[in-house]
Amino acid sequence: MIVVRELNKSYATRDGKVSALQDINLSIKKGEIFGIIGASGAGKSTLIRCLNRLEQPDSGSVEVAGTNITELKGKELRLARRRIGMIFQQFNLLEAKTVYGNVAFPLRVAGFSKQETRERVHDILELVGLSDKLNVYPSQLSGGQKQRVGIARALAVEPDVLLSDEATSALDPQTTYSILELLQDINRKLNLTIVLITHEMDVLRHICVNAAVIEGGRIVENGPVEQLFYRP
Ligand code: ADP
Ligand code: ADP
């Protein structure tokens, strides 16, 4: 589903170039929950920003669902990016819109009719267990509920992939657990490919089958979670 080949990315700074990613190779299968773990500054955000083309890599390629997204521009890029859902640590909800409005927004932008938008919003809010919060504003929700809205919004347009960028880092352990269970449930029901970026080993161990460890902009380990982290 996702194939990353020889990806390199550096940032220009006043002191010259800072390399953020070096020779990254990754292969993520359709329907799997793949973990990427690393300490602060390891390059996780840069990698995720290359995976959804918020960032243009210096070299290498990122293929998502058979499309090389590194070279796309304009309308093609917008359409490809719609195939990639994102959830965030700080939820990034629109505070002035209701739960309904937040989830409807990407559908309206994508050109869905009001009727179809309404049906999809209802279906997806049922999936995340928030059917009773349709007309509530984000400020009236708990952290866990906010992230459920974030997940619903990301899934509304039925993406091929869900990228989770530290999506449970702002939540307490019990809420973290319930969000991870929800992601696992969605993964099974929709056969959705999920890439989960985290700095927390417990999160990764809880739901990922395969994972990569990133350190100093390089992948230093890559394989089944039980082999990577359960060695004696
Ligand atoms: P992580 O998400 O794992 O904390 P990042 O991808 O944010 O790591 O950062 C990787 C490296 O790239 C770090 O050394 C960081 O300082 C550097 N970096 C990230 N973004 C920028 C930027 N916009 N300009 C310059 N350097 C950056
Ligand atoms: P548009 O986005 O073009 O204004 P929508 O039908 O998507 O039209 O939404 C219009 C407004 O009505 C939005 O603020 C939305 O939050 C609200 N709304 C529409 N349908 C529902 C619904 N079934 N339940 C709750 N609020 C709704």
Short mmCIF file of C-alpha atoms and ligand atoms in Angstrom, two decimals, residues 9-13 18-21 38-47 49 55 165-166 197 214 217, ligand 1:
data_model
loop_
_atom_site.label_atom_id
_atom_site.label_comp_id
_atom_site.label_asym_id
_atom_site.label_seq_id
_atom_site.Cartn_x
_atom_site.Cartn_y
_atom_site.Cartn_z
CA LYS A 9 15.07 15.20 3.06
CA SER A 10 17.09 18.08 4.45
CA TYR A 11 16.14 21.53 5.67
CA ALA A 12 17.98 24.74 4.81
CA THR A 13 18.90 26.68 7.94
CA VAL A 18 20.26 19.96 8.29
CA SER A 19 19.59 16.41 7.18
CA ALA A 20 16.28 15.14 8.58
CA LEU A 21 15.88 11.85 6.68
CA GLY A 38 11.59 7.23 17.49
CA ALA A 39 12.72 9.82 20.01
CA SER A 40 12.13 13.55 19.61
CA GLY A 41 14.13 14.90 16.67
CA ALA A 42 14.51 11.46 15.05
CA GLY A 43 12.66 12.54 11.91
CA LYS A 44 9.15 11.16 12.51
CA SER A 45 7.28 14.36 11.61
CA THR A 46 9.37 14.90 8.52
CA LEU A 47 8.67 11.35 7.41
CA ARG A 49 4.94 14.98 6.12
CA GLU A 55 6.77 18.17 2.39
CA ASP A 165 0.83 11.46 14.18
CA GLU A 166 1.19 10.99 17.96
CA ILE A 197 3.82 7.34 14.51
CA ILE A 214 13.90 5.71 13.36
CA GLY A 217 16.91 10.32 10.32
P1 ADP B 1 10.56 14.19 15.22
O1 ADP B 1 9.19 14.34 14.62
O2 ADP B 1 10.97 12.76 15.32
O3 ADP B 1 10.70 14.92 16.50
P2 ADP B 1 11.44 15.97 13.07
O4 ADP B 1 11.08 15.34 11.78
O5 ADP B 1 10.57 17.07 13.57
O6 ADP B 1 11.61 14.84 14.18
O7 ADP B 1 12.92 16.57 12.96
C1 ADP B 1 14.01 15.84 12.39
C2 ADP B 1 15.23 16.78 12.31
O8 ADP B 1 14.97 17.81 11.37
C3 ADP B 1 15.55 17.47 13.63
O9 ADP B 1 16.95 17.58 13.71
C4 ADP B 1 14.91 18.83 13.49
O10 ADP B 1 15.57 19.77 14.26
C5 ADP B 1 15.06 19.09 11.99
N1 ADP B 1 13.95 19.92 11.45
C6 ADP B 1 12.64 19.60 11.43
N2 ADP B 1 11.91 20.56 10.84
C7 ADP B 1 12.77 21.53 10.49
C8 ADP B 1 12.66 22.81 9.82
N3 ADP B 1 11.46 23.26 9.40
N4 ADP B 1 13.78 23.52 9.64
C9 ADP B 1 14.97 23.07 10.04
N5 ADP B 1 15.17 21.90 10.66
C10 ADP B 1 14.10 21.13 10.88
#
